CSV table of C-alpha atoms in Angstrom, one decimal:
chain,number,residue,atom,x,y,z
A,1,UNK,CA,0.0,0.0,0.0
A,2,UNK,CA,1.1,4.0,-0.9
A,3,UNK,CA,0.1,5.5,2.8
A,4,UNK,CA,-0.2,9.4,3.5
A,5,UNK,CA,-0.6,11.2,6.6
A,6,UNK,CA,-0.2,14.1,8.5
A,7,UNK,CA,1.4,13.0,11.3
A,8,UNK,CA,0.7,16.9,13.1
A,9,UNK,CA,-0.8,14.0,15.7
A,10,UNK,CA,0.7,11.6,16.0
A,11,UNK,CA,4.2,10.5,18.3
A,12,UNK,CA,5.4,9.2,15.0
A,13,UNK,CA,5.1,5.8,12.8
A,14,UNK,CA,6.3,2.7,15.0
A,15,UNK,CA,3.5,1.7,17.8
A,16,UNK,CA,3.8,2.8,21.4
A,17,UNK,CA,2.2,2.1,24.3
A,18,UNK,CA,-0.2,4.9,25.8
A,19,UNK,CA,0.3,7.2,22.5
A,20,UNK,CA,-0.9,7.3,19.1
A,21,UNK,CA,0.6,6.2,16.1
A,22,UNK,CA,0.1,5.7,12.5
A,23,UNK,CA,1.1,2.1,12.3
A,24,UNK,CA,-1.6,1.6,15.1
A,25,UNK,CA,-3.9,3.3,13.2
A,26,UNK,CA,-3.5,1.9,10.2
A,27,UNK,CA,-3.1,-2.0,11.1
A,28,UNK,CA,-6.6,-1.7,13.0
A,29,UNK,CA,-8.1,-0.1,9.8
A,30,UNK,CA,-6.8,-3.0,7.3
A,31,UNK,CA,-7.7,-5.5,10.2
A,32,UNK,CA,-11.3,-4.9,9.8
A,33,UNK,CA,-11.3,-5.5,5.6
A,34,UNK,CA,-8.9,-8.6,6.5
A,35,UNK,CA,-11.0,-9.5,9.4
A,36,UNK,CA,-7.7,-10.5,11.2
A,37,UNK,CA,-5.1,-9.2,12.7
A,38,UNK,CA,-2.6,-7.4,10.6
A,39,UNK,CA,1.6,-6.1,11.0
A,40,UNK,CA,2.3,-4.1,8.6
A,41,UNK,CA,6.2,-2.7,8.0
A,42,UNK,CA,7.1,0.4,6.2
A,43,UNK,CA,9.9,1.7,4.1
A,44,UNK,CA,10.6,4.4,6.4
A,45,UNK,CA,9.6,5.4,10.2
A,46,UNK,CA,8.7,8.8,10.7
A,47,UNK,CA,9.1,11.2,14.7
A,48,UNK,CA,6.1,12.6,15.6
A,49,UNK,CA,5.1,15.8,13.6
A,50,UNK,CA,6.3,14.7,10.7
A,51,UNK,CA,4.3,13.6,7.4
A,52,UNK,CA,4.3,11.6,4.8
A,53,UNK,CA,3.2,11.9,1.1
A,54,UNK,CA,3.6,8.3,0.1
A,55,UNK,CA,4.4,5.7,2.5
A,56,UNK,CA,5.1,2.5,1.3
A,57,UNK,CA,4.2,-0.7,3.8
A,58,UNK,CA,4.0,-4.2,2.9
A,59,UNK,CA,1.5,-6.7,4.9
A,60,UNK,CA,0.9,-10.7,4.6
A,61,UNK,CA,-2.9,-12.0,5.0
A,62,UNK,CA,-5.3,-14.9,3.5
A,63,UNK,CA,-8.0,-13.1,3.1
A,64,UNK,CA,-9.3,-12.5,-0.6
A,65,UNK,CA,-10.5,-9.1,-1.7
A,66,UNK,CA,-9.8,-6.6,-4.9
A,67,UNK,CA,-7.3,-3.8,-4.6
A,68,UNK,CA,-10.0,-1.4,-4.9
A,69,UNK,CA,-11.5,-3.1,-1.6
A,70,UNK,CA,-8.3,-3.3,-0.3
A,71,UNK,CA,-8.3,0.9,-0.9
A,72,UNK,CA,-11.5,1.7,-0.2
A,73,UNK,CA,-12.0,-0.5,2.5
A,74,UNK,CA,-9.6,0.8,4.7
A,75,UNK,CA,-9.9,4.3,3.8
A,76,UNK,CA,-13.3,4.0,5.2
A,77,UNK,CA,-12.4,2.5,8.7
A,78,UNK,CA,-9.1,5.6,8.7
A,79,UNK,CA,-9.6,8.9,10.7
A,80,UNK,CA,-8.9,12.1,8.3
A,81,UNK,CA,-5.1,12.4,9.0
A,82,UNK,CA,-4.6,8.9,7.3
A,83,UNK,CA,-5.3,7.7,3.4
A,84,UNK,CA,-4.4,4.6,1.4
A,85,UNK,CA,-3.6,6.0,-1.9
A,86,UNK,CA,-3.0,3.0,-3.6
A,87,UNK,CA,-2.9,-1.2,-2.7
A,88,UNK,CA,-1.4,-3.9,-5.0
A,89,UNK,CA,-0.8,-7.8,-4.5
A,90,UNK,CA,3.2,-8.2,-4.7
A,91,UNK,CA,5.6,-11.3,-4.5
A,92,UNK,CA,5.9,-13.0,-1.0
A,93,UNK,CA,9.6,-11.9,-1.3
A,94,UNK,CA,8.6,-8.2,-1.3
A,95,UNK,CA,9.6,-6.4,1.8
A,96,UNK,CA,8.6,-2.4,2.1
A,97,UNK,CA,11.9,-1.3,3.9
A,98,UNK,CA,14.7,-3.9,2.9
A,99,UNK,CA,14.0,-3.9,-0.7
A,100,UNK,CA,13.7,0.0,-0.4
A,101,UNK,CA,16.5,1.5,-3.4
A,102,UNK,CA,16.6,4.7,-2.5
A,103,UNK,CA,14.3,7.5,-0.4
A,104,UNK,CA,13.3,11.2,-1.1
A,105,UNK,CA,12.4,13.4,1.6
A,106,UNK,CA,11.0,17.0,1.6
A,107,UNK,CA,11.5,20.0,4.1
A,108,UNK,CA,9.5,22.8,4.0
A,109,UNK,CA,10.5,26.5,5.5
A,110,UNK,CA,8.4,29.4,5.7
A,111,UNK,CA,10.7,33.1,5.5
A,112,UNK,CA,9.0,35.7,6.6
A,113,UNK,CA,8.6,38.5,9.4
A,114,UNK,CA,5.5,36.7,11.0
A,115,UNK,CA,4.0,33.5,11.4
A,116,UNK,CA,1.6,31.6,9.6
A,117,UNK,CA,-1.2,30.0,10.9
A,118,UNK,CA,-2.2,28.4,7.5
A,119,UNK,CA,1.5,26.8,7.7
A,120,UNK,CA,1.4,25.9,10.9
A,121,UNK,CA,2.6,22.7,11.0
A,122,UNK,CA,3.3,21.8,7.7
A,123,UNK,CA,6.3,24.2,7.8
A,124,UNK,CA,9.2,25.2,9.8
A,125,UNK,CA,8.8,29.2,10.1
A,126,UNK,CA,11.9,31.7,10.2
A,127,UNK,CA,11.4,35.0,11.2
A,128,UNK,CA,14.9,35.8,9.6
A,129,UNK,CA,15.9,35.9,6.5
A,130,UNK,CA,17.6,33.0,4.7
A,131,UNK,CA,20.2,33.1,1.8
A,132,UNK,CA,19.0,30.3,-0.5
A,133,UNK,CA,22.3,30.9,-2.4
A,134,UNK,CA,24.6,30.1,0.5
A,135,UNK,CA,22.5,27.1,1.5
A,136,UNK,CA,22.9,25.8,-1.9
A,137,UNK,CA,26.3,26.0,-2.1
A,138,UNK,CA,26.6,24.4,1.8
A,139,UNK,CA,24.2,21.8,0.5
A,140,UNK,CA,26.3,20.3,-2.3
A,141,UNK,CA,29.1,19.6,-0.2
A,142,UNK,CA,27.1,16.8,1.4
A,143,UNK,CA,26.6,15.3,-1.9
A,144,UNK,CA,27.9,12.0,-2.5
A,145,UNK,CA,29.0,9.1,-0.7
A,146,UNK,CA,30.2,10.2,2.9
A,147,UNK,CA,29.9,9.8,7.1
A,148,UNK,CA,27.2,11.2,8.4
A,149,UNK,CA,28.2,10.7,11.9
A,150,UNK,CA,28.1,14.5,12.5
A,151,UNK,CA,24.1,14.3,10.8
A,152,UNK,CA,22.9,11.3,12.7
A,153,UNK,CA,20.8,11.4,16.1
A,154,UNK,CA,22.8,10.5,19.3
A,155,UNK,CA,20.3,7.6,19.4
A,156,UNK,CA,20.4,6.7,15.8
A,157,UNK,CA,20.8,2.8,16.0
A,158,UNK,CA,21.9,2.3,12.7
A,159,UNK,CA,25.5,0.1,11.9
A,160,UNK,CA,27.1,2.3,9.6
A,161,UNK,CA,27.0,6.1,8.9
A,162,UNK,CA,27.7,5.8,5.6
A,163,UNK,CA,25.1,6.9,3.2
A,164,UNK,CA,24.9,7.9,-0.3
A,165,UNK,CA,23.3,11.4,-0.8
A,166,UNK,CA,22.1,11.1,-4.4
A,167,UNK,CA,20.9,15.0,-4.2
A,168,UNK,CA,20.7,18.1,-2.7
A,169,UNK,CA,18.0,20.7,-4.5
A,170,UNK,CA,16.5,23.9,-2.8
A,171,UNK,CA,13.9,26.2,-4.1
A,172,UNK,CA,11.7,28.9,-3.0
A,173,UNK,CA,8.4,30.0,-4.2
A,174,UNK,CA,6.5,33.3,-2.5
A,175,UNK,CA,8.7,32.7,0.8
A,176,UNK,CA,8.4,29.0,0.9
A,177,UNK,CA,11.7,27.4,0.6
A,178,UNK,CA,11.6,23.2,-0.2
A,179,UNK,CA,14.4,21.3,0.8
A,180,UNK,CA,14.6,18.2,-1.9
A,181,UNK,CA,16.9,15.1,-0.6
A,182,UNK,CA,17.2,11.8,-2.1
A,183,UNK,CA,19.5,9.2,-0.5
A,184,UNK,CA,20.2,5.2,-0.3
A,185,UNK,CA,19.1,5.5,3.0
A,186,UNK,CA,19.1,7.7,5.7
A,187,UNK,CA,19.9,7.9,9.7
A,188,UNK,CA,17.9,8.8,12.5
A,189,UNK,CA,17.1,13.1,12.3
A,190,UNK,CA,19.6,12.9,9.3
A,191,UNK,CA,17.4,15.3,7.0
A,192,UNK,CA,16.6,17.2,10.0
A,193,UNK,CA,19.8,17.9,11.1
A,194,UNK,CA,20.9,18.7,7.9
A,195,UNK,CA,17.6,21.6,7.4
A,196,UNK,CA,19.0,23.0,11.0
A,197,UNK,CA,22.4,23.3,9.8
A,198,UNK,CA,21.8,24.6,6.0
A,199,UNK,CA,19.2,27.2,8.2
A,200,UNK,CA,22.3,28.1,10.2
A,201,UNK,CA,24.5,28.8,7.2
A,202,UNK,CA,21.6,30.6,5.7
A,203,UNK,CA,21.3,33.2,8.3
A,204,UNK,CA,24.7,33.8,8.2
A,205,UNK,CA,25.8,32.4,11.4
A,206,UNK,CA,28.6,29.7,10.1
A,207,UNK,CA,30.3,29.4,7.0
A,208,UNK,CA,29.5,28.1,3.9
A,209,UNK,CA,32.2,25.2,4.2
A,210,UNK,CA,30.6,24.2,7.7
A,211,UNK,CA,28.9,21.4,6.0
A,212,UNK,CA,32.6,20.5,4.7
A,213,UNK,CA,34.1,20.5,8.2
A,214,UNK,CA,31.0,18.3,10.1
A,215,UNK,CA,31.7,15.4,7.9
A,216,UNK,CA,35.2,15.3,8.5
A,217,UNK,CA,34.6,15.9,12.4
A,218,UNK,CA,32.5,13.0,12.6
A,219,UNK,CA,31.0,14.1,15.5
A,220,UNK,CA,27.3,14.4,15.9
A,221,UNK,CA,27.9,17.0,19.3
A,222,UNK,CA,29.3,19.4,16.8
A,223,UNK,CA,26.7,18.9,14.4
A,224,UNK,CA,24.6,21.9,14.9
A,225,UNK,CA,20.8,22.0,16.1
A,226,UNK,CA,18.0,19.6,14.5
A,227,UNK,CA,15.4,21.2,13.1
A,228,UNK,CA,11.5,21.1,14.1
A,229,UNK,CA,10.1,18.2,12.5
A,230,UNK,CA,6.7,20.2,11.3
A,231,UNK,CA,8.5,20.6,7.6
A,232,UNK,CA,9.4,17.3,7.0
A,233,UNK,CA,8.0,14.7,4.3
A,234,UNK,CA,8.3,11.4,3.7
A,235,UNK,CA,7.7,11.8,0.0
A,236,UNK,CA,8.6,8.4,-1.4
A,237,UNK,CA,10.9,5.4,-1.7
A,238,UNK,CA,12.5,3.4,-4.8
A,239,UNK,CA,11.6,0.2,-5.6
A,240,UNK,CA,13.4,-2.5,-8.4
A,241,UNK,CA,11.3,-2.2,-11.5
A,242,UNK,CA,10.8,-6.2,-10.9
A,243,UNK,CA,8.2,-5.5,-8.1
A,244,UNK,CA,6.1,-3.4,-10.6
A,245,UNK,CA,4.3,-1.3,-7.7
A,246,UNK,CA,2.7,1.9,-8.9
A,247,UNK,CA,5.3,4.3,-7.8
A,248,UNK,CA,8.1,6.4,-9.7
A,249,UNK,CA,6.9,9.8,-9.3
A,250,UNK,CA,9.3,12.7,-9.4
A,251,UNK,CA,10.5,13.6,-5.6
A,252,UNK,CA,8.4,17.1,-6.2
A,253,UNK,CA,5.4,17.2,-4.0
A,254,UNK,CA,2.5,15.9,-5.2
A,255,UNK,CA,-1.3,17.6,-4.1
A,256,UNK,CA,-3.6,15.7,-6.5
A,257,UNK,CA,-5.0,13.0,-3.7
A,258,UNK,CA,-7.2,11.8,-6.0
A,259,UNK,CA,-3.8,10.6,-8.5
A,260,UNK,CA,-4.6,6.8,-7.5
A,261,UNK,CA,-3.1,4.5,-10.4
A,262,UNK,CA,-5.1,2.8,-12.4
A,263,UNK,CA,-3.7,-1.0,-12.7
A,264,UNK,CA,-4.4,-0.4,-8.9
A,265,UNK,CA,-8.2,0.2,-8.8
């Protein structure tokens, strides 16, 4: 299934006791169309606050019903935050967050002198002004195939820091500036700590080559700060062409929430 949410609340993805969570939420709401129990794993967890445009999970179950079923089914039984875009049968051998290629991620920043309550929290605000030039040029020193020690959370539980950063694009549009990243995989708060510290550069308070010098401290104290989680996206993650699942989109956001593929309904 292609999942999106707005995770505004929710204590993030992975189930917890006492708190809500999307992967609660969503395993009770394919339960009922299974009519049994249901684990579903996904291609990427998400903190709390933070979103998701296209979710990918995987889930094993005997019960027979249509994709469509599958789609609407669940959809019905889901509170408003939560929608299945999409469902497709796949090969047994499919699994949402090991076969995962690649993953895009968004992060959204709103410039300006006061805040906005129409962007509140779907973006992080900054009162002061960022240079989109200087972030730029910070940015595409992370590109590439580096350690991300000084990017990863203190927690992050993952064996290596090395990741592959395929790109690095920013834009702005009427005071919005999107952060684009696309990586083989990424560490706990990686794309978060990487917003704070492209923010810092930004307003001027480090230099450009900072980004330069955290990868070769290797040393997530020095990293800088992480930023709110409010602006970040899940936006999608690559599959092998083998698995044939309805994905492939460019990593720009997508609005239309109505785009569901057709082979899928």
């Amino acid at each position: 299934m292609g999942i999106e949410y707005d995770g505004s609340a929710f204590r993030g993805w992975q189930i917890q006791v006492g708190v809500r969570s999307v992967q609660a939420t969503l395993e009770e709401a394919i339960g009922r169309v299974a009519d049994h129990p249901i684990r579903v794993q996904c291609a990427g967890r998400t903190d709390a606050g933070v979103h998701a445009d296209e979710q990918v999970v995987h889930f094993d179950t005997t019960a027979r019903r249509t994709e469509r079923a599958w789609v609407l089914g669940t959809n019905v039984n889901l509170p408003p935050d939560v929608a299945v875009r999409w469902a497709c049968s796949v090969d047994p051998r499919f699994h949402a967050r090991f076969d995962a290629q690649a993953r895009h991620y968004r992060y959204l920043i709103m410039v300006r002198a006061t805040r906005s309550p129409l962007q509140r929290d779907r973006a992080v605000w900054s009162h002061r002004p960022l240079d989109i030039e200087r972030m730029r040029e910070a940015g595409q020193g992370l590109v590439g195939v580096h350690d991300f020690s000084s990017f990863r959370a203190v927690a992050c539980q993952a064996k290596s820091p090395i990741r592959h950063l395929h790109y690095l694009e920013l834009s702005e549009t009427d005071g919005l500036i999107q952060l684009r990243v696309g990586a083989n995989g990424f560490l706990h708060h990686m794309v978060r700590n990487i917003a704070g510290v492209l923010m810092t550069i930004g307003r001027g308070e480090a230099p450009v080559e900072w980004t330069r010098a955290l990868l070769e401290l290797r040393d997530r104290r020095l990293g800088g700060v992480t930023a709110p989680p409010q602006g970040l996206y899940f936006v999608r993650a690559d599959y092998p062409e083998g698995f044939r699942l309805p994905s492939g989109r460019e990593p720009a956001p997508s609005t239309d929430q109505h785009n569901v593929p057709r082979s899928c309904l």
